[in-house]
mmCIF file of C-alpha atoms in Angstrom:
data_model
loop_
_atom_site.group_PDB
_atom_site.id
_atom_site.type_symbol
_atom_site.label_atom_id
_atom_site.label_comp_id
_atom_site.label_asym_id
_atom_site.label_seq_id
_atom_site.Cartn_x
_atom_site.Cartn_y
_atom_site.Cartn_z
ATOM 1 C CA MET V 1 98.728 116.200 124.275
ATOM 2 C CA SER V 2 96.313 116.242 121.351
ATOM 3 C CA LYS V 3 93.377 113.888 121.066
ATOM 4 C CA VAL V 4 94.035 110.545 119.371
ATOM 5 C CA TYR V 5 91.196 109.359 117.170
ATOM 6 C CA THR V 6 89.691 105.939 117.839
ATOM 7 C CA THR V 7 89.279 103.135 115.325
ATOM 8 C CA GLN V 8 85.583 103.985 114.895
ATOM 9 C CA GLU V 9 86.354 107.676 114.407
ATOM 10 C CA LEU V 10 88.934 106.863 111.727
ATOM 11 C CA ILE V 11 86.388 104.646 109.958
ATOM 12 C CA GLN V 12 83.878 107.533 109.997
ATOM 13 C CA ILE V 13 86.493 110.016 108.775
ATOM 14 C CA LEU V 14 87.436 107.722 105.893
ATOM 15 C CA ALA V 15 83.782 107.172 104.958
ATOM 16 C CA ALA V 16 83.154 110.929 104.875
ATOM 17 C CA GLU V 17 86.289 111.525 102.809
ATOM 18 C CA ARG V 18 85.355 108.738 100.390
ATOM 19 C CA GLN V 19 81.963 110.387 99.851
ATOM 20 C CA ALA V 20 83.590 113.782 99.322
ATOM 21 C CA CYS V 21 85.920 112.279 96.729
ATOM 22 C CA LEU V 22 83.087 110.465 94.962
ATOM 23 C CA LYS V 23 81.108 113.697 94.771
ATOM 24 C CA GLY V 24 84.089 115.461 93.212
ATOM 25 C CA LYS V 25 84.791 117.656 96.220
ATOM 26 C CA ARG V 26 88.338 116.282 96.438
ATOM 27 C CA LEU V 27 90.551 115.918 93.399
ATOM 28 C CA LYS V 28 94.224 115.317 92.883
ATOM 29 C CA LEU V 29 94.687 117.749 90.023
ATOM 30 C CA GLU V 30 98.188 116.847 88.898
ATOM 31 C CA ILE V 31 97.122 113.417 87.601
ATOM 32 C CA LYS V 32 98.297 112.650 84.076
ATOM 33 C CA VAL V 33 96.777 109.655 82.318
ATOM 34 C CA SER V 34 99.235 109.079 79.509
ATOM 35 C CA GLY V 35 102.053 111.487 80.272
ATOM 36 C CA ASN V 36 101.547 113.048 76.849
ATOM 37 C CA PRO V 37 100.052 116.555 77.220
ATOM 38 C CA VAL V 38 98.493 116.419 73.750
ATOM 39 C CA ILE V 39 96.625 113.197 74.539
ATOM 40 C CA ASP V 40 95.864 114.090 78.179
ATOM 41 C CA GLN V 41 93.830 117.144 77.174
ATOM 42 C CA PHE V 42 91.272 114.860 75.495
ATOM 43 C CA ILE V 43 90.942 112.332 78.319
ATOM 44 C CA ARG V 44 88.613 112.911 81.260
ATOM 45 C CA THR V 45 90.502 112.357 84.482
ATOM 46 C CA ASP V 46 87.789 113.146 87.040
ATOM 47 C CA GLY V 47 87.398 109.557 88.246
ATOM 48 C CA LEU V 48 91.127 108.979 88.477
ATOM 49 C CA GLN V 49 91.585 112.286 90.314
ATOM 50 C CA GLN V 50 88.868 111.340 92.806
ATOM 51 C CA PHE V 51 90.281 107.846 93.333
ATOM 52 C CA THR V 52 93.836 109.113 93.770
ATOM 53 C CA ALA V 53 92.762 111.834 96.196
ATOM 54 C CA TYR V 54 91.033 109.231 98.353
ATOM 55 C CA GLN V 55 93.968 106.808 98.184
ATOM 56 C CA ASP V 56 96.339 109.576 99.287
ATOM 57 C CA PHE V 57 94.042 110.436 102.194
ATOM 58 C CA LYS V 58 93.749 106.775 103.169
ATOM 59 C CA THR V 59 97.542 106.431 103.148
ATOM 60 C CA ALA V 60 97.757 109.408 105.510
ATOM 61 C CA ILE V 61 95.225 107.738 107.829
ATOM 62 C CA HIS V 62 97.296 104.540 107.789
ATOM 63 C CA GLU V 63 100.379 106.539 108.786
ATOM 64 C CA TYR V 64 98.329 108.131 111.562
ATOM 65 C CA GLN V 65 97.335 104.652 112.734
ATOM 66 C CA LYS V 66 100.969 103.574 112.939
ATOM 67 C CA GLU V 67 102.185 106.745 114.637
ATOM 68 C CA ASN V 68 99.397 106.742 117.220
ATOM 69 C CA ARG V 69 99.006 102.972 117.520
ATOM 70 C CA VAL V 70 95.330 103.033 116.587
ATOM 71 C CA SER V 71 94.089 99.518 116.003
ATOM 72 C CA GLY V 72 92.423 98.539 112.756
ATOM 73 C CA ILE V 73 90.343 95.877 114.509
ATOM 74 C CA ILE V 74 86.587 95.962 114.584
ATOM 75 C CA TRP V 75 84.537 93.346 116.388
ATOM 76 C CA ARG V 76 81.862 91.457 114.497
ATOM 77 C CA GLU V 77 79.120 89.199 115.691
ATOM 78 C CA VAL V 78 77.579 86.495 113.567
ATOM 79 C CA THR V 79 74.624 84.244 114.323
ATOM 80 C CA VAL V 80 74.092 81.079 112.313
ATOM 81 C CA LYS V 81 71.675 78.263 113.127
ATOM 82 C CA GLY V 82 71.166 79.704 116.607
ATOM 83 C CA LYS V 83 74.897 79.798 117.370
ATOM 84 C CA ASN V 84 76.777 83.057 117.982
ATOM 85 C CA LEU V 85 80.379 84.112 117.542
ATOM 86 C CA HIS V 86 82.002 87.428 118.474
ATOM 87 C CA TYR V 87 85.249 87.789 116.543
ATOM 88 C CA PRO V 88 87.829 90.368 115.414
ATOM 89 C CA GLU V 89 88.610 91.464 111.889
ATOM 90 C CA ILE V 90 90.420 94.374 110.289
ATOM 91 C CA ASP V 91 88.209 97.074 108.833
ATOM 92 C CA THR V 92 88.644 97.016 105.061
ATOM 93 C CA GLU V 93 89.736 100.677 104.993
ATOM 94 C CA LEU V 94 92.285 100.434 107.811
ATOM 95 C CA ILE V 95 95.526 98.527 108.331
ATOM 96 C CA ALA V 96 96.498 95.908 110.877
ATOM 97 C CA LEU V 97 99.113 96.851 113.426
ATOM 98 C CA ASN V 98 101.438 94.118 114.702
ATOM 99 C CA GLY V 99 99.324 93.751 117.836
ATOM 100 C CA ASP V 100 96.218 93.427 115.671
ATOM 101 C CA LEU V 101 97.788 90.534 113.791
ATOM 102 C CA GLU V 102 98.414 88.762 117.077
ATOM 103 C CA ILE V 103 94.746 89.205 118.035
ATOM 104 C CA LEU V 104 93.660 87.817 114.657
ATOM 105 C CA LYS V 105 95.989 84.840 114.989
ATOM 106 C CA ALA V 106 94.680 84.111 118.491
ATOM 107 C CA ALA V 107 91.074 84.163 117.221
ATOM 108 C CA LYS V 108 91.682 81.924 114.199
ATOM 109 C CA ASN V 109 90.921 78.588 115.854
ATOM 110 C CA SER V 110 87.620 79.725 117.369
ATOM 111 C CA ILE V 111 86.510 81.177 114.014
ATOM 112 C CA VAL V 112 87.425 77.992 112.150
ATOM 113 C CA GLU V 113 85.748 75.785 114.779
ATOM 114 C CA PHE V 114 82.573 77.883 114.601
ATOM 115 C CA TRP V 115 82.578 77.648 110.794
ATOM 116 C CA TYR V 116 82.997 73.847 110.924
ATOM 117 C CA GLU V 117 80.181 73.585 113.457
ATOM 118 C CA VAL V 118 77.645 75.623 111.480
ATOM 119 C CA THR V 119 78.568 74.180 108.067
ATOM 120 C CA GLU V 120 78.411 70.501 108.943
ATOM 121 C CA GLY V 121 76.779 68.600 106.081
ATOM 122 C CA MET V 122 77.094 71.499 103.644
ATOM 123 C CA ASP V 123 78.875 71.404 100.276
ATOM 124 C CA LEU V 124 82.282 73.093 100.283
ATOM 125 C CA TYR V 125 83.827 75.136 97.486
ATOM 126 C CA LEU V 126 87.156 76.904 97.056
ATOM 127 C CA SER V 127 86.871 80.133 95.092
ATOM 128 C CA PHE V 128 89.491 81.259 92.618
ATOM 129 C CA ASN V 129 89.862 83.728 89.765
ATOM 130 C CA ASN V 130 88.720 86.556 92.087
ATOM 131 C CA SER V 131 85.717 84.513 93.266
ATOM 132 C CA LYS V 132 84.383 84.178 89.737
ATOM 133 C CA GLN V 133 84.893 80.420 89.777
ATOM 134 C CA HIS V 134 84.424 77.759 92.437
ATOM 135 C CA GLN V 135 85.755 74.233 92.746
ATOM 136 C CA GLN V 136 84.111 71.722 95.036
ATOM 137 C CA ILE V 137 86.424 70.488 97.791
ATOM 138 C CA VAL V 138 86.238 68.282 100.876
ATOM 139 C CA THR V 139 87.002 68.871 104.551
ATOM 140 C CA SER V 140 90.557 67.531 104.259
ATOM 141 C CA ASP V 141 91.266 70.224 101.637
ATOM 142 C CA VAL V 142 90.014 72.878 104.052
ATOM 143 C CA GLU V 143 92.193 71.447 106.814
ATOM 144 C CA ARG V 144 95.294 71.729 104.625
ATOM 145 C CA ILE V 145 94.509 75.391 103.922
ATOM 146 C CA VAL V 146 93.855 76.037 107.626
ATOM 147 C CA GLN V 147 97.292 74.621 108.466
ATOM 148 C CA ARG V 148 99.154 77.013 106.189
ATOM 149 C CA THR V 149 97.282 80.205 107.070
ATOM 150 C CA GLU V 150 97.553 82.604 110.006
ATOM 151 C CA TRP V 151 94.162 84.231 110.516
ATOM 152 C CA ALA V 152 90.508 83.802 109.596
ATOM 153 C CA SER V 153 87.367 85.816 108.998
ATOM 154 C CA LEU V 154 83.735 85.056 108.174
ATOM 155 C CA CYS V 155 81.022 86.276 105.859
ATOM 156 C CA LYS V 156 77.406 85.100 105.786
ATOM 157 C CA TRP V 157 74.880 85.306 102.948
ATOM 158 C CA GLU V 158 71.451 84.220 104.087
ATOM 159 C CA ASN V 159 67.792 84.488 103.250
ATOM 160 C CA SER V 160 64.785 82.270 103.938
ATOM 161 C CA SER V 161 65.866 79.620 101.425
ATOM 162 C CA PHE V 162 69.633 80.042 101.138
ATOM 163 C CA LEU V 163 72.689 80.016 103.395
ATOM 164 C CA GLU V 164 76.286 80.546 102.390
ATOM 165 C CA MET V 165 79.068 80.732 104.957
ATOM 166 C CA ILE V 166 82.376 82.014 103.632
ATOM 167 C CA LEU V 167 85.536 81.301 105.584
ATOM 168 C CA GLN V 168 88.422 83.560 104.627
ATOM 169 C CA LEU V 169 91.752 82.010 105.576
ATOM 170 C CA GLY V 170 94.634 84.425 105.279
ATOM 171 C CA TRP V 171 98.278 85.081 105.887
ATOM 172 C CA GLY V 172 100.320 88.258 106.151
ATOM 173 C CA LYS V 173 98.626 91.649 106.232
ATOM 174 C CA PRO V 174 94.828 91.586 105.830
ATOM 175 C CA GLU V 175 94.781 94.928 104.006
ATOM 176 C CA GLU V 176 97.022 93.418 101.330
ATOM 177 C CA ALA V 177 95.219 90.079 101.300
ATOM 178 C CA TYR V 178 91.742 91.501 100.628
ATOM 179 C CA TYR V 179 92.558 92.653 97.127
ATOM 180 C CA LYS V 180 95.370 90.198 96.354
ATOM 181 C CA ARG V 181 97.874 93.067 96.251
ATOM 182 C CA GLY V 182 100.426 91.485 98.540
ATOM 183 C CA ARG V 183 100.983 88.029 97.097
ATOM 184 C CA PRO V 184 102.941 86.008 97.977
ATOM 185 C CA ARG V 185 103.735 87.630 101.347
ATOM 186 C CA SER V 186 100.036 88.328 102.049
ATOM 187 C CA GLY V 187 96.960 86.630 100.701
ATOM 188 C CA SER V 188 93.895 84.611 101.467
ATOM 189 C CA GLU V 189 91.738 81.758 100.302
ATOM 190 C CA TYR V 190 87.954 81.746 100.456
ATOM 191 C CA ILE V 191 86.054 78.583 101.359
ATOM 192 C CA HIS V 192 82.322 78.678 100.627
ATOM 193 C CA ALA V 193 79.867 76.370 102.375
ATOM 194 C CA VAL V 194 76.385 76.046 100.873
ATOM 195 C CA ASN V 195 73.478 73.697 101.385
ATOM 196 C CA PRO V 196 73.716 70.559 99.238
ATOM 197 C CA GLY V 197 72.708 71.216 95.654
ATOM 198 C CA ASN V 198 73.354 74.965 95.830
ATOM 199 C CA ARG V 199 76.248 76.907 94.332
ATOM 200 C CA PRO V 200 78.126 79.782 95.982
ATOM 201 C CA ILE V 201 76.998 83.313 95.193
ATOM 202 C CA GLY V 202 79.473 85.276 97.336
#
């Protein structure tokens, strides 16, 4: 039986392939921008060829994940205000298997509880328009979103004078939710907590 790559190995393989594509070492040559050969000869397609080559490779890795049941989960650790949380999330370049989704769902409550604990007294904002805009909300708004979502993830922005804790609340497949490609079957909402008087930056 041949060796099955681990989650970490697949992440490294994808990172190396992404770099190769960005450097122009991998191109998908049959890309046509307009479909009109007269126009296409005047349009540079390097970037599109690189992007498409990487997307094709990534799709092959996702198929490999499914065939070999290689999890897309990575484990993160976050420390905020002296409190720690070890939690699962799907690597942004991989997909979630059905078992991964169950792990994410099981971890949701502990992630949300941790977020509530470390954001007590902070101002809350819901981001929209691809996080370009934020609307201030209250805890009851967050609770309604928590009730209708399946999994959660965290992101922290911090320096000596600023703290922002972002709670991602999602449903469906994380790989579709990250870039809003899967709506309505997959998606997520981002809740930003910042110290009073500050605005979200993430």
